[in-house]
């Protein structure tokens, strides 16, 4: 899919300056406990599936749409596992974006994993203990999706300086 039309329209008005955007990542498990990953055409690396919501689209709807568009797998979102503001991304064309990522744990309910668009070179299922080389972004999301705990928020696991429990060196 590439860059959505609504972002191209925004860029025509704001130029290359920082654009704050929502993002949705889907950590998809099958009935054997394997994780669905895609090897990205833009970087060549393996990653969890994700994308940008269309205006007015709910995060769960985005996860369902993105996973199907990229892999032909049908999913049911089960729960939010992570909410995190990412560092700004600087693109080769000079655009700058910063994403607020909402990661959802999803369950595969149909379809056969295959490359279903131009964004992926390969797709496949991997056991959590036999993952291909992944960026920390995907590893963190998979780890959090495997945990039974509540939603994880960046910064909530370590007290800030001056707060009770903060480490004072």
PDB file of C-alpha atoms in Angstrom:
ATOM      1  CA  UNK A   1       0.000   0.000   0.000  1.00  0.00           C
ATOM      2  CA  UNK A   2       2.812   2.456   0.758  1.00  0.00           C
ATOM      3  CA  UNK A   3       1.971   5.950   1.968  1.00  0.00           C
ATOM      4  CA  UNK A   4      -1.788   6.468   2.464  1.00  0.00           C
ATOM      5  CA  UNK A   5      -3.410   9.233   0.398  1.00  0.00           C
ATOM      6  CA  UNK A   6      -4.430  11.224   3.482  1.00  0.00           C
ATOM      7  CA  UNK A   7      -0.758  11.489   4.522  1.00  0.00           C
ATOM      8  CA  UNK A   8       0.241  12.625   1.024  1.00  0.00           C
ATOM      9  CA  UNK A   9      -2.453  15.315   1.296  1.00  0.00           C
ATOM     10  CA  UNK A  10      -1.124  16.419   4.695  1.00  0.00           C
ATOM     11  CA  UNK A  11       2.439  16.516   3.381  1.00  0.00           C
ATOM     12  CA  UNK A  12       1.361  18.848   0.555  1.00  0.00           C
ATOM     13  CA  UNK A  13       0.367  21.356   3.265  1.00  0.00           C
ATOM     14  CA  UNK A  14       2.996  20.845   5.981  1.00  0.00           C
ATOM     15  CA  UNK A  15       6.020  19.887   3.927  1.00  0.00           C
ATOM     16  CA  UNK A  16       8.645  17.651   5.543  1.00  0.00           C
ATOM     17  CA  UNK A  17       8.135  18.755   9.172  1.00  0.00           C
ATOM     18  CA  UNK A  18       7.343  16.293  11.971  1.00  0.00           C
ATOM     19  CA  UNK A  19       4.035  14.495  11.477  1.00  0.00           C
ATOM     20  CA  UNK A  20       2.540  12.784  14.550  1.00  0.00           C
ATOM     21  CA  UNK A  21       0.696   9.593  13.539  1.00  0.00           C
ATOM     22  CA  UNK A  22      -1.023   6.620  15.112  1.00  0.00           C
ATOM     23  CA  UNK A  23       0.339   3.192  14.295  1.00  0.00           C
ATOM     24  CA  UNK A  24      -0.956  -0.301  14.983  1.00  0.00           C
ATOM     25  CA  UNK A  25       1.120  -3.465  15.319  1.00  0.00           C
ATOM     26  CA  UNK A  26      -0.388  -6.941  15.362  1.00  0.00           C
ATOM     27  CA  UNK A  27       1.291  -9.878  17.072  1.00  0.00           C
ATOM     28  CA  UNK A  28      -0.574 -12.805  15.533  1.00  0.00           C
ATOM     29  CA  UNK A  29      -0.528 -16.316  16.992  1.00  0.00           C
ATOM     30  CA  UNK A  30      -1.887 -19.470  15.378  1.00  0.00           C
ATOM     31  CA  UNK A  31      -3.360 -22.462  17.221  1.00  0.00           C
ATOM     32  CA  UNK A  32       0.148 -23.952  17.538  1.00  0.00           C
ATOM     33  CA  UNK A  33       1.448 -20.849  19.328  1.00  0.00           C
ATOM     34  CA  UNK A  34       3.541 -19.687  16.379  1.00  0.00           C
ATOM     35  CA  UNK A  35       3.986 -15.997  15.537  1.00  0.00           C
ATOM     36  CA  UNK A  36       3.182 -14.567  12.103  1.00  0.00           C
ATOM     37  CA  UNK A  37       5.963 -12.389  10.671  1.00  0.00           C
ATOM     38  CA  UNK A  38       6.547 -10.599   7.403  1.00  0.00           C
ATOM     39  CA  UNK A  39       9.870  -9.816   5.738  1.00  0.00           C
ATOM     40  CA  UNK A  40       9.548  -6.180   4.728  1.00  0.00           C
ATOM     41  CA  UNK A  41      10.254  -5.060   1.167  1.00  0.00           C
ATOM     42  CA  UNK A  42      11.603  -1.677   2.339  1.00  0.00           C
ATOM     43  CA  UNK A  43      14.197  -2.958   4.833  1.00  0.00           C
ATOM     44  CA  UNK A  44      14.538  -6.652   4.010  1.00  0.00           C
ATOM     45  CA  UNK A  45      14.088  -7.481   7.703  1.00  0.00           C
ATOM     46  CA  UNK A  46      11.504  -9.624   9.440  1.00  0.00           C
ATOM     47  CA  UNK A  47       8.886  -7.846  11.553  1.00  0.00           C
ATOM     48  CA  UNK A  48       5.483  -8.117  13.180  1.00  0.00           C
ATOM     49  CA  UNK A  49       2.682  -6.877  10.942  1.00  0.00           C
ATOM     50  CA  UNK A  50       1.513  -3.297  11.265  1.00  0.00           C
ATOM     51  CA  UNK A  51       0.404  -0.111   9.638  1.00  0.00           C
ATOM     52  CA  UNK A  52      -1.311   3.240   9.891  1.00  0.00           C
ATOM     53  CA  UNK A  53      -5.034   3.500  10.646  1.00  0.00           C
ATOM     54  CA  UNK A  54      -7.205   5.153   8.043  1.00  0.00           C
ATOM     55  CA  UNK A  55      -8.972   8.277   9.368  1.00  0.00           C
ATOM     56  CA  UNK A  56     -11.743   7.163  11.740  1.00  0.00           C
ATOM     57  CA  UNK A  57     -10.575   3.529  11.800  1.00  0.00           C
ATOM     58  CA  UNK A  58     -10.338   1.817  15.188  1.00  0.00           C
ATOM     59  CA  UNK A  59      -7.022   0.111  16.132  1.00  0.00           C
ATOM     60  CA  UNK A  60      -8.617  -3.367  16.082  1.00  0.00           C
ATOM     61  CA  UNK A  61      -9.997  -2.708  12.600  1.00  0.00           C
ATOM     62  CA  UNK A  62      -6.548  -1.575  11.482  1.00  0.00           C
ATOM     63  CA  UNK A  63      -4.964  -4.790  12.798  1.00  0.00           C
ATOM     64  CA  UNK A  64      -7.536  -6.936  10.967  1.00  0.00           C
ATOM     65  CA  UNK A  65      -7.095  -4.995   7.716  1.00  0.00           C
ATOM     66  CA  UNK A  66      -3.293  -4.774   7.792  1.00  0.00           C
ATOM     67  CA  UNK A  67      -2.753  -8.442   8.618  1.00  0.00           C
ATOM     68  CA  UNK A  68      -5.065  -9.523   5.794  1.00  0.00           C
ATOM     69  CA  UNK A  69      -3.639  -7.016   3.277  1.00  0.00           C
ATOM     70  CA  UNK A  70      -0.066  -8.127   3.963  1.00  0.00           C
ATOM     71  CA  UNK A  71      -0.452 -11.858   4.682  1.00  0.00           C
ATOM     72  CA  UNK A  72      -3.956 -13.066   3.626  1.00  0.00           C
ATOM     73  CA  UNK A  73      -4.484 -14.298   7.209  1.00  0.00           C
ATOM     74  CA  UNK A  74      -7.771 -13.484   8.975  1.00  0.00           C
ATOM     75  CA  UNK A  75      -7.436 -12.495  12.641  1.00  0.00           C
ATOM     76  CA  UNK A  76      -9.446 -11.627  15.722  1.00  0.00           C
ATOM     77  CA  UNK A  77      -7.819  -9.037  18.002  1.00  0.00           C
ATOM     78  CA  UNK A  78      -7.780 -10.301  21.603  1.00  0.00           C
ATOM     79  CA  UNK A  79      -6.236  -7.539  23.685  1.00  0.00           C
ATOM     80  CA  UNK A  80      -3.997  -4.483  23.766  1.00  0.00           C
ATOM     81  CA  UNK A  81      -0.540  -5.501  24.938  1.00  0.00           C
ATOM     82  CA  UNK A  82       1.499  -2.331  24.517  1.00  0.00           C
ATOM     83  CA  UNK A  83       1.132   1.406  23.963  1.00  0.00           C
ATOM     84  CA  UNK A  84       4.338   3.285  23.133  1.00  0.00           C
ATOM     85  CA  UNK A  85       5.489   6.542  21.580  1.00  0.00           C
ATOM     86  CA  UNK A  86       8.304   5.774  19.197  1.00  0.00           C
ATOM     87  CA  UNK A  87      11.340   7.939  18.437  1.00  0.00           C
ATOM     88  CA  UNK A  88      10.927  10.132  15.332  1.00  0.00           C
ATOM     89  CA  UNK A  89      11.658   8.388  12.036  1.00  0.00           C
ATOM     90  CA  UNK A  90      13.599  10.313   9.396  1.00  0.00           C
ATOM     91  CA  UNK A  91      12.856   9.050   5.887  1.00  0.00           C
ATOM     92  CA  UNK A  92      15.281   9.297   2.935  1.00  0.00           C
ATOM     93  CA  UNK A  93      13.032  11.880   1.222  1.00  0.00           C
ATOM     94  CA  UNK A  94      13.329  14.201   4.262  1.00  0.00           C
ATOM     95  CA  UNK A  95       9.934  13.466   5.818  1.00  0.00           C
ATOM     96  CA  UNK A  96       9.851  13.078   9.601  1.00  0.00           C
ATOM     97  CA  UNK A  97       7.155  11.050  11.381  1.00  0.00           C
ATOM     98  CA  UNK A  98       6.644  10.035  14.984  1.00  0.00           C
ATOM     99  CA  UNK A  99       4.280   7.183  15.778  1.00  0.00           C
ATOM    100  CA  UNK A 100       2.154   6.343  18.804  1.00  0.00           C
ATOM    101  CA  UNK A 101       2.052   2.564  18.459  1.00  0.00           C
ATOM    102  CA  UNK A 102      -0.779   0.455  19.814  1.00  0.00           C
ATOM    103  CA  UNK A 103       0.130  -3.235  19.723  1.00  0.00           C
ATOM    104  CA  UNK A 104      -2.616  -5.860  19.745  1.00  0.00           C
ATOM    105  CA  UNK A 105      -2.349  -9.571  20.392  1.00  0.00           C
ATOM    106  CA  UNK A 106      -4.358 -11.315  17.682  1.00  0.00           C
ATOM    107  CA  UNK A 107      -5.492 -14.878  17.024  1.00  0.00           C
ATOM    108  CA  UNK A 108      -5.440 -16.305  13.489  1.00  0.00           C
ATOM    109  CA  UNK A 109      -8.863 -17.631  12.471  1.00  0.00           C
ATOM    110  CA  UNK A 110      -8.487 -18.292   8.749  1.00  0.00           C
ATOM    111  CA  UNK A 111      -6.530 -17.873   5.558  1.00  0.00           C
ATOM    112  CA  UNK A 112      -3.167 -19.261   4.578  1.00  0.00           C
ATOM    113  CA  UNK A 113      -0.085 -17.111   5.166  1.00  0.00           C
ATOM    114  CA  UNK A 114       1.314 -15.790   1.910  1.00  0.00           C
ATOM    115  CA  UNK A 115       2.662 -12.552   0.482  1.00  0.00           C
ATOM    116  CA  UNK A 116      -0.497 -10.586  -0.281  1.00  0.00           C
ATOM    117  CA  UNK A 117       0.865  -7.149  -1.263  1.00  0.00           C
ATOM    118  CA  UNK A 118       3.987  -5.297  -2.382  1.00  0.00           C
ATOM    119  CA  UNK A 119       5.061  -4.436   1.199  1.00  0.00           C
ATOM    120  CA  UNK A 120       6.303  -7.953   2.003  1.00  0.00           C
ATOM    121  CA  UNK A 121       8.942 -10.190   0.452  1.00  0.00           C
ATOM    122  CA  UNK A 122       7.997 -13.252   2.528  1.00  0.00           C
ATOM    123  CA  UNK A 123       5.599 -14.172   5.316  1.00  0.00           C
ATOM    124  CA  UNK A 124       5.781 -17.104   7.684  1.00  0.00           C
ATOM    125  CA  UNK A 125       4.943 -18.662  11.015  1.00  0.00           C
ATOM    126  CA  UNK A 126       7.685 -19.003  13.624  1.00  0.00           C
ATOM    127  CA  UNK A 127       7.853 -20.675  17.019  1.00  0.00           C
ATOM    128  CA  UNK A 128       8.668 -18.063  19.691  1.00  0.00           C
ATOM    129  CA  UNK A 129      11.897 -19.930  20.483  1.00  0.00           C
ATOM    130  CA  UNK A 130      12.930 -20.084  16.797  1.00  0.00           C
ATOM    131  CA  UNK A 131      12.432 -16.530  15.552  1.00  0.00           C
ATOM    132  CA  UNK A 132      14.488 -15.096  12.706  1.00  0.00           C
ATOM    133  CA  UNK A 133      16.679 -12.071  13.393  1.00  0.00           C
ATOM    134  CA  UNK A 134      14.351  -9.273  14.544  1.00  0.00           C
ATOM    135  CA  UNK A 135      14.694  -5.629  15.486  1.00  0.00           C
ATOM    136  CA  UNK A 136      14.074  -4.827  19.173  1.00  0.00           C
ATOM    137  CA  UNK A 137      10.736  -3.267  18.119  1.00  0.00           C
ATOM    138  CA  UNK A 138       9.307  -6.656  17.130  1.00  0.00           C
ATOM    139  CA  UNK A 139      11.020  -8.588  19.930  1.00  0.00           C
ATOM    140  CA  UNK A 140       9.474  -6.282  22.558  1.00  0.00           C
ATOM    141  CA  UNK A 141       6.015  -6.661  21.060  1.00  0.00           C
ATOM    142  CA  UNK A 142       6.229 -10.437  20.857  1.00  0.00           C
ATOM    143  CA  UNK A 143       7.525 -10.640  24.438  1.00  0.00           C
ATOM    144  CA  UNK A 144       4.680  -8.472  25.732  1.00  0.00           C
ATOM    145  CA  UNK A 145       2.080 -10.428  23.725  1.00  0.00           C
ATOM    146  CA  UNK A 146       3.300 -13.691  25.283  1.00  0.00           C
ATOM    147  CA  UNK A 147       2.907 -12.287  28.811  1.00  0.00           C
ATOM    148  CA  UNK A 148      -0.399 -12.715  30.608  1.00  0.00           C
ATOM    149  CA  UNK A 149      -0.111  -9.357  32.362  1.00  0.00           C
ATOM    150  CA  UNK A 150      -1.919  -6.095  31.731  1.00  0.00           C
ATOM    151  CA  UNK A 151      -1.207  -3.628  28.926  1.00  0.00           C
ATOM    152  CA  UNK A 152       2.371  -2.338  29.086  1.00  0.00           C
ATOM    153  CA  UNK A 153       3.042   1.387  28.836  1.00  0.00           C
ATOM    154  CA  UNK A 154       6.552   2.749  28.189  1.00  0.00           C
ATOM    155  CA  UNK A 155       7.855   4.493  31.298  1.00  0.00           C
ATOM    156  CA  UNK A 156       5.470   2.814  33.714  1.00  0.00           C
ATOM    157  CA  UNK A 157       7.898   0.033  34.652  1.00  0.00           C
ATOM    158  CA  UNK A 158      10.652   2.395  35.827  1.00  0.00           C
ATOM    159  CA  UNK A 159       9.999   5.321  38.185  1.00  0.00           C
ATOM    160  CA  UNK A 160      11.152   8.741  36.974  1.00  0.00           C
ATOM    161  CA  UNK A 161      13.905  10.545  38.894  1.00  0.00           C
ATOM    162  CA  UNK A 162      12.475  12.077  42.051  1.00  0.00           C
ATOM    163  CA  UNK A 163       9.564   9.606  42.302  1.00  0.00           C
ATOM    164  CA  UNK A 164       9.311   7.124  45.175  1.00  0.00           C
ATOM    165  CA  UNK A 165      11.379   4.072  44.273  1.00  0.00           C
ATOM    166  CA  UNK A 166      13.546   5.995  41.797  1.00  0.00           C
ATOM    167  CA  UNK A 167      17.207   5.066  41.822  1.00  0.00           C
ATOM    168  CA  UNK A 168      19.399   7.892  43.101  1.00  0.00           C
ATOM    169  CA  UNK A 169      23.050   7.527  42.026  1.00  0.00           C
TER     170      UNK A 169
END
